[in-house]
PDB file of C-alpha atoms in Angstrom:
ATOM      1  CA  MET A 113       0.014   0.039   0.175  1.00 83.00           C
ATOM      2  CA  LYS A 114       1.382   3.577  -0.774  1.00 88.00           C
ATOM      3  CA  VAL A 115       0.569   5.741   1.861  1.00 88.00           C
ATOM      4  CA  GLU A 116       0.918   9.695   1.646  1.00 90.00           C
ATOM      5  CA  VAL A 117       0.992  11.462   5.061  1.00 91.00           C
ATOM      6  CA  VAL A 118       0.485  15.016   5.027  1.00 90.00           C
ATOM      7  CA  GLY A 119       0.105  17.922   7.274  1.00 90.00           C
ATOM      8  CA  LYS A 120      -2.319  21.152   7.439  1.00 88.00           C
ATOM      9  CA  ASN A 121      -2.842  24.007   9.673  1.00 81.00           C
ATOM     10  CA  GLY A 122       0.780  24.590  10.073  1.00 83.00           C
ATOM     11  CA  PHE A 123       1.432  21.032  11.000  1.00 84.00           C
ATOM     12  CA  THR A 124       4.548  18.989   9.478  1.00 87.00           C
ATOM     13  CA  PRO A 125       4.366  15.261  10.153  1.00 87.00           C
ATOM     14  CA  SER A 126       7.636  13.617  11.465  1.00 89.00           C
ATOM     15  CA  GLU A 127       9.162  10.506  10.072  1.00 92.00           C
ATOM     16  CA  ALA A 128       7.817   8.785  13.033  1.00 91.00           C
ATOM     17  CA  ASN A 129       4.459  10.036  12.256  1.00 90.00           C
ATOM     18  CA  ARG A 130       4.475   8.583   9.061  1.00 90.00           C
ATOM     19  CA  GLU A 131       6.043   5.030   9.862  1.00 92.00           C
ATOM     20  CA  TYR A 132       3.226   5.051  12.264  1.00 92.00           C
ATOM     21  CA  ALA A 133       0.552   5.711  10.017  1.00 90.00           C
ATOM     22  CA  ALA A 134       1.822   3.509   7.288  1.00 90.00           C
ATOM     23  CA  LYS A 135       2.220   0.603   9.988  1.00 91.00           C
ATOM     24  CA  LYS A 136      -1.358   0.910  11.195  1.00 89.00           C
ATOM     25  CA  LEU A 137      -2.853   1.156   7.528  1.00 89.00           C
ATOM     26  CA  ALA A 138      -0.902  -2.076   6.510  1.00 87.00           C
ATOM     27  CA  LYS A 139      -3.396  -3.897   8.769  1.00 84.00           C
ATOM     28  CA  LEU A 140      -5.978  -3.104   6.244  1.00 83.00           C
ATOM     29  CA  GLU A 141      -3.999  -5.269   3.349  1.00 82.00           C
ATOM     30  CA  ASN A 142      -5.442  -7.928   5.067  1.00 79.00           C
ATOM     31  CA  TYR A 143      -8.969  -7.118   4.080  1.00 79.00           C
ATOM     32  CA  PHE A 144      -8.009  -6.544   0.315  1.00 78.00           C
ATOM     33  CA  ASP A 145      -7.391  -9.142  -2.456  1.00 75.00           C
ATOM     34  CA  GLU A 146      -3.348  -8.947  -2.954  1.00 75.00           C
ATOM     35  CA  SER A 147      -3.753  -8.035  -6.638  1.00 75.00           C
ATOM     36  CA  VAL A 148      -5.518  -4.603  -5.781  1.00 76.00           C
ATOM     37  CA  GLU A 149      -2.973  -1.644  -5.599  1.00 83.00           C
ATOM     38  CA  LEU A 150      -4.072   0.400  -2.663  1.00 84.00           C
ATOM     39  CA  GLU A 151      -3.357   4.020  -2.355  1.00 88.00           C
ATOM     40  CA  ALA A 152      -3.970   5.794   1.202  1.00 89.00           C
ATOM     41  CA  ARG A 153      -3.858   9.730   2.057  1.00 91.00           C
ATOM     42  CA  VAL A 154      -3.531  10.456   5.421  1.00 91.00           C
ATOM     43  CA  VAL A 155      -4.106  14.154   6.504  1.00 91.00           C
ATOM     44  CA  CYS A 156      -3.177  15.132   9.651  1.00 91.00           C
ATOM     45  CA  LYS A 157      -4.466  18.542  11.329  1.00 90.00           C
ATOM     46  CA  VAL A 158      -3.560  20.331  14.547  1.00 88.00           C
ATOM     47  CA  TYR A 159      -6.007  22.452  16.565  1.00 88.00           C
ATOM     48  CA  PRO A 160      -5.232  24.119  19.738  1.00 86.00           C
ATOM     49  CA  LYS A 161      -7.259  21.231  21.710  1.00 88.00           C
ATOM     50  CA  PHE A 162      -7.335  18.265  19.678  1.00 90.00           C
ATOM     51  CA  HIS A 163      -5.626  16.483  16.548  1.00 89.00           C
ATOM     52  CA  LYS A 164      -7.874  15.464  13.583  1.00 91.00           C
ATOM     53  CA  VAL A 165      -6.884  12.516  11.436  1.00 90.00           C
ATOM     54  CA  GLU A 166      -8.464  12.190   7.765  1.00 91.00           C
ATOM     55  CA  VAL A 167      -7.483   8.854   5.735  1.00 90.00           C
ATOM     56  CA  THR A 168      -8.828   8.404   2.150  1.00 88.00           C
ATOM     57  CA  ILE A 169      -8.443   5.086   0.391  1.00 86.00           C
ATOM     58  CA  PRO A 170      -9.965   5.152  -3.055  1.00 82.00           C
ATOM     59  CA  THR A 171     -10.285   1.934  -4.700  1.00 76.00           C
ATOM     60  CA  LYS A 172     -11.960   0.889  -8.036  1.00 70.00           C
ATOM     61  CA  ASN A 173     -15.631   1.059  -7.000  1.00 63.00           C
ATOM     62  CA  ALA A 174     -15.535   2.289  -3.639  1.00 68.00           C
ATOM     63  CA  VAL A 175     -14.118   4.943  -1.655  1.00 76.00           C
ATOM     64  CA  LEU A 176     -13.080   4.260   1.720  1.00 82.00           C
ATOM     65  CA  ARG A 177     -12.901   7.427   4.252  1.00 86.00           C
ATOM     66  CA  ALA A 178     -12.498   8.180   7.859  1.00 88.00           C
ATOM     67  CA  GLU A 179     -11.977  11.162  10.268  1.00 89.00           C
ATOM     68  CA  VAL A 180     -11.257  11.235  13.838  1.00 90.00           C
ATOM     69  CA  ALA A 181     -10.206  14.177  16.430  1.00 90.00           C
ATOM     70  CA  GLU A 182      -8.642  13.033  19.487  1.00 90.00           C
ATOM     71  CA  GLN A 183      -6.403  14.887  21.639  1.00 90.00           C
ATOM     72  CA  ASP A 184      -3.277  12.672  20.898  1.00 90.00           C
ATOM     73  CA  LEU A 185      -1.911  12.413  17.244  1.00 89.00           C
ATOM     74  CA  TYR A 186      -1.128   8.620  17.564  1.00 91.00           C
ATOM     75  CA  GLY A 187      -4.665   7.799  19.098  1.00 90.00           C
ATOM     76  CA  ALA A 188      -6.385   9.702  16.321  1.00 90.00           C
ATOM     77  CA  ILE A 189      -4.615   7.102  13.855  1.00 91.00           C
ATOM     78  CA  ASP A 190      -5.564   4.189  15.920  1.00 90.00           C
ATOM     79  CA  LYS A 191      -9.162   5.198  15.798  1.00 91.00           C
ATOM     80  CA  THR A 192      -9.119   6.166  12.190  1.00 90.00           C
ATOM     81  CA  ILE A 193      -7.869   2.683  11.443  1.00 89.00           C
ATOM     82  CA  GLU A 194     -10.411   1.005  13.570  1.00 89.00           C
ATOM     83  CA  LYS A 195     -13.156   3.187  11.750  1.00 88.00           C
ATOM     84  CA  LEU A 196     -11.976   1.946   8.355  1.00 86.00           C
ATOM     85  CA  ILE A 197     -11.737  -1.655   9.566  1.00 86.00           C
ATOM     86  CA  SER A 198     -15.354  -1.414  10.571  1.00 84.00           C
ATOM     87  CA  GLN A 199     -16.375   0.197   7.301  1.00 81.00           C
ATOM     88  CA  ILE A 200     -14.492  -2.476   5.272  1.00 81.00           C
ATOM     89  CA  ARG A 201     -16.501  -5.120   7.515  1.00 79.00           C
ATOM     90  CA  LYS A 202     -19.860  -3.590   7.026  1.00 77.00           C
ATOM     91  CA  TYR A 203     -19.328  -3.411   3.343  1.00 73.00           C
ATOM     92  CA  LYS A 204     -18.098  -6.934   2.814  1.00 70.00           C
ATOM     93  CA  THR A 205     -21.343  -8.207   4.588  1.00 69.00           C
ATOM     94  CA  ARG A 206     -23.340  -6.168   1.843  1.00 63.00           C
ATOM     95  CA  VAL A 207     -21.308  -7.767  -0.570  1.00 59.00           C
ATOM     96  CA  LYS A 208     -21.847 -11.203   0.740  1.00 57.00           C
ATOM     97  CA  THR A 209     -25.530 -10.909   1.414  1.00 53.00           C
ATOM     98  CA  LYS A 210     -26.400  -8.839  -1.663  1.00 48.00           C
ATOM     99  CA  SER A 211     -25.268  -8.510  -5.331  1.00 45.00           C
ATOM    100  CA  ASP A 212     -23.766  -5.435  -5.139  1.00 45.00           C
ATOM    101  CA  LYS A 213     -22.058  -3.440  -8.055  1.00 47.00           C
ATOM    102  CA  GLU A 214     -19.937  -5.734 -10.224  1.00 47.00           C
ATOM    103  CA  GLY A 215     -16.528  -5.683  -9.213  1.00 52.00           C
ATOM    104  CA  ILE A 216     -16.612  -4.904  -6.018  1.00 52.00           C
ATOM    105  CA  LYS A 217     -16.181  -8.511  -4.695  1.00 52.00           C
ATOM    106  CA  GLU A 218     -12.923  -8.379  -6.788  1.00 53.00           C
ATOM    107  CA  ILE A 219     -11.511  -5.614  -4.109  1.00 54.00           C
ATOM    108  CA  PHE A 220     -11.954  -7.371  -1.208  1.00 55.00           C
ATOM    109  CA  SER A 221     -10.210 -10.659  -0.002  1.00 53.00           C
ATOM    110  CA  GLY A 222     -11.752 -14.160   0.866  1.00 54.00           C
ATOM    111  CA  ASN A 223     -10.364 -14.139   4.391  1.00 54.00           C
ATOM    112  CA  PHE A 224     -13.561 -12.985   5.978  1.00 52.00           C
ATOM    113  CA  ASP A 225     -14.698 -14.365   9.407  1.00 57.00           C
ATOM    114  CA  ALA A 226     -18.651 -14.096   9.511  1.00 54.00           C
ATOM    115  CA  GLU A 227     -18.913 -15.308  12.905  1.00 59.00           C
ATOM    116  CA  SER A 228     -16.926 -12.494  14.479  1.00 62.00           C
ATOM    117  CA  LEU A 229     -18.507 -10.024  12.197  1.00 56.00           C
ATOM    118  CA  GLU A 230     -22.097 -11.307  13.454  1.00 57.00           C
ATOM    119  CA  LYS A 231     -21.011 -10.795  16.916  1.00 60.00           C
ATOM    120  CA  GLU A 232     -19.858  -7.306  16.224  1.00 58.00           C
ATOM    121  CA  ILE A 233     -23.107  -6.555  14.552  1.00 55.00           C
ATOM    122  CA  ILE A 234     -25.200  -7.412  17.100  1.00 56.00           C
ATOM    123  CA  ALA A 235     -23.125  -5.656  19.735  1.00 55.00           C
ATOM    124  CA  SER A 236     -23.517  -2.366  18.094  1.00 55.00           C
ATOM    125  CA  GLN A 237     -27.399  -2.853  17.638  1.00 57.00           C
ATOM    126  CA  LEU A 238     -29.753  -0.556  19.382  1.00 54.00           C
ATOM    127  CA  VAL A 239     -29.534  -0.710  23.509  1.00 60.00           C
ATOM    128  CA  ARG A 240     -31.694   2.261  24.580  1.00 65.00           C
ATOM    129  CA  ASN A 241     -35.335   3.736  23.564  1.00 68.00           C
ATOM    130  CA  LYS A 242     -35.861   7.024  25.162  1.00 75.00           C
ATOM    131  CA  GLN A 243     -39.233   9.341  24.564  1.00 79.00           C
ATOM    132  CA  ILE A 244     -38.952  13.112  24.999  1.00 81.00           C
ATOM    133  CA  GLU A 245     -41.369  15.913  25.386  1.00 82.00           C
ATOM    134  CA  LEU A 246     -40.471  18.624  23.129  1.00 86.00           C
ATOM    135  CA  THR A 247     -40.478  22.108  25.069  1.00 82.00           C
ATOM    136  CA  PRO A 248     -40.875  25.469  22.835  1.00 91.00           C
ATOM    137  CA  MET A 249     -37.711  27.425  22.956  1.00 91.00           C
ATOM    138  CA  ASP A 250     -35.340  29.523  21.320  1.00 91.00           C
ATOM    139  CA  LEU A 251     -32.082  28.737  20.416  1.00 91.00           C
ATOM    140  CA  ASP A 252     -29.992  29.971  23.342  1.00 88.00           C
ATOM    141  CA  GLU A 253     -32.546  28.111  25.747  1.00 88.00           C
ATOM    142  CA  ALA A 254     -31.851  24.869  24.036  1.00 88.00           C
ATOM    143  CA  LEU A 255     -28.071  25.593  23.648  1.00 87.00           C
ATOM    144  CA  LYS A 256     -28.123  26.046  27.874  1.00 83.00           C
ATOM    145  CA  GLN A 257     -30.119  22.855  28.330  1.00 83.00           C
ATOM    146  CA  MET A 258     -27.843  20.919  26.089  1.00 82.00           C
ATOM    147  CA  GLU A 259     -24.638  22.127  28.234  1.00 79.00           C
ATOM    148  CA  LEU A 260     -26.410  21.710  31.449  1.00 72.00           C
ATOM    149  CA  LEU A 261     -27.437  18.052  30.206  1.00 73.00           C
ATOM    150  CA  GLY A 262     -23.904  17.709  28.828  1.00 75.00           C
ATOM    151  CA  HIS A 263     -25.010  15.955  25.667  1.00 82.00           C
ATOM    152  CA  SER A 264     -23.406  16.457  22.209  1.00 87.00           C
ATOM    153  CA  PHE A 265     -27.035  16.856  20.925  1.00 89.00           C
ATOM    154  CA  PHE A 266     -30.443  18.553  21.849  1.00 90.00           C
ATOM    155  CA  ILE A 267     -33.851  18.318  20.189  1.00 92.00           C
ATOM    156  CA  TYR A 268     -36.089  21.216  20.848  1.00 92.00           C
ATOM    157  CA  LEU A 269     -39.462  22.738  19.287  1.00 92.00           C
ATOM    158  CA  ASP A 270     -38.518  26.161  17.971  1.00 93.00           C
ATOM    159  CA  LYS A 271     -40.449  28.848  19.256  1.00 92.00           C
ATOM    160  CA  GLN A 272     -40.818  31.237  16.155  1.00 91.00           C
ATOM    161  CA  THR A 273     -41.179  28.374  13.804  1.00 92.00           C
ATOM    162  CA  ASN A 274     -42.781  25.776  15.773  1.00 92.00           C
ATOM    163  CA  LYS A 275     -40.795  23.066  13.903  1.00 92.00           C
ATOM    164  CA  THR A 276     -38.371  20.597  15.673  1.00 93.00           C
ATOM    165  CA  ASN A 277     -35.096  21.366  15.487  1.00 94.00           C
ATOM    166  CA  VAL A 278     -31.646  19.495  16.387  1.00 94.00           C
ATOM    167  CA  LEU A 279     -28.923  21.273  18.043  1.00 93.00           C
ATOM    168  CA  TYR A 280     -25.446  19.822  17.976  1.00 93.00           C
ATOM    169  CA  ILE A 281     -21.797  19.942  18.593  1.00 90.00           C
ATOM    170  CA  ARG A 282     -19.764  19.391  15.448  1.00 88.00           C
ATOM    171  CA  GLN A 283     -16.202  17.455  15.612  1.00 84.00           C
ATOM    172  CA  ASP A 284     -14.516  20.963  15.410  1.00 83.00           C
ATOM    173  CA  GLY A 285     -16.430  21.922  18.673  1.00 81.00           C
ATOM    174  CA  ASP A 286     -18.554  24.401  16.670  1.00 86.00           C
ATOM    175  CA  TYR A 287     -22.436  24.338  17.266  1.00 89.00           C
ATOM    176  CA  ALA A 288     -24.750  23.546  14.323  1.00 92.00           C
ATOM    177  CA  VAL A 289     -28.582  23.182  14.022  1.00 93.00           C
ATOM    178  CA  ILE A 290     -30.583  20.882  11.706  1.00 93.00           C
ATOM    179  CA  GLU A 291     -33.841  22.299  10.911  1.00 91.00           C
ATOM    180  CA  THR A 292     -36.787  20.066   9.923  1.00 87.00           C
ATOM    181  CA  ARG A 293     -39.364  21.202   7.255  1.00 84.00           C
TER     182      ARG A 293
END
């Protein structure tokens, strides 16, 4: 696998950073057919409170992409690789259970443990169902409620529009709102 590691936001990856990313990405080669030539682009960004790692692996019929923000660069690389492995497993399951696009099966290798995947899928299923009562409020009130609860998102009924909105914290730490129609 060819690995390109670049930095952004004033960050220049060291040789140790490059080697670590290449070593971790080598784990992904086990999931692909040996005849497939892979190229991975790793973008490392530094922010005041965290590091962000984005990995993109374009293949013939699919693009694998994962992005993780962590306080530690190496931790972000590790979690990004975990996300990519999860995506590959999910995609391989779809390929096995459905006849997806022509050529997708050729990308992935036949070494696939269906039993461990089944356990992973069962573990990731819904674990809680919660009902809420929407209270009319403005954006500032919703933001205060979300911060008081310590949640990463908050659903509320907008006072002015009388529509359900979702307030959430983006990965970069900023706030955003999803407005329903």
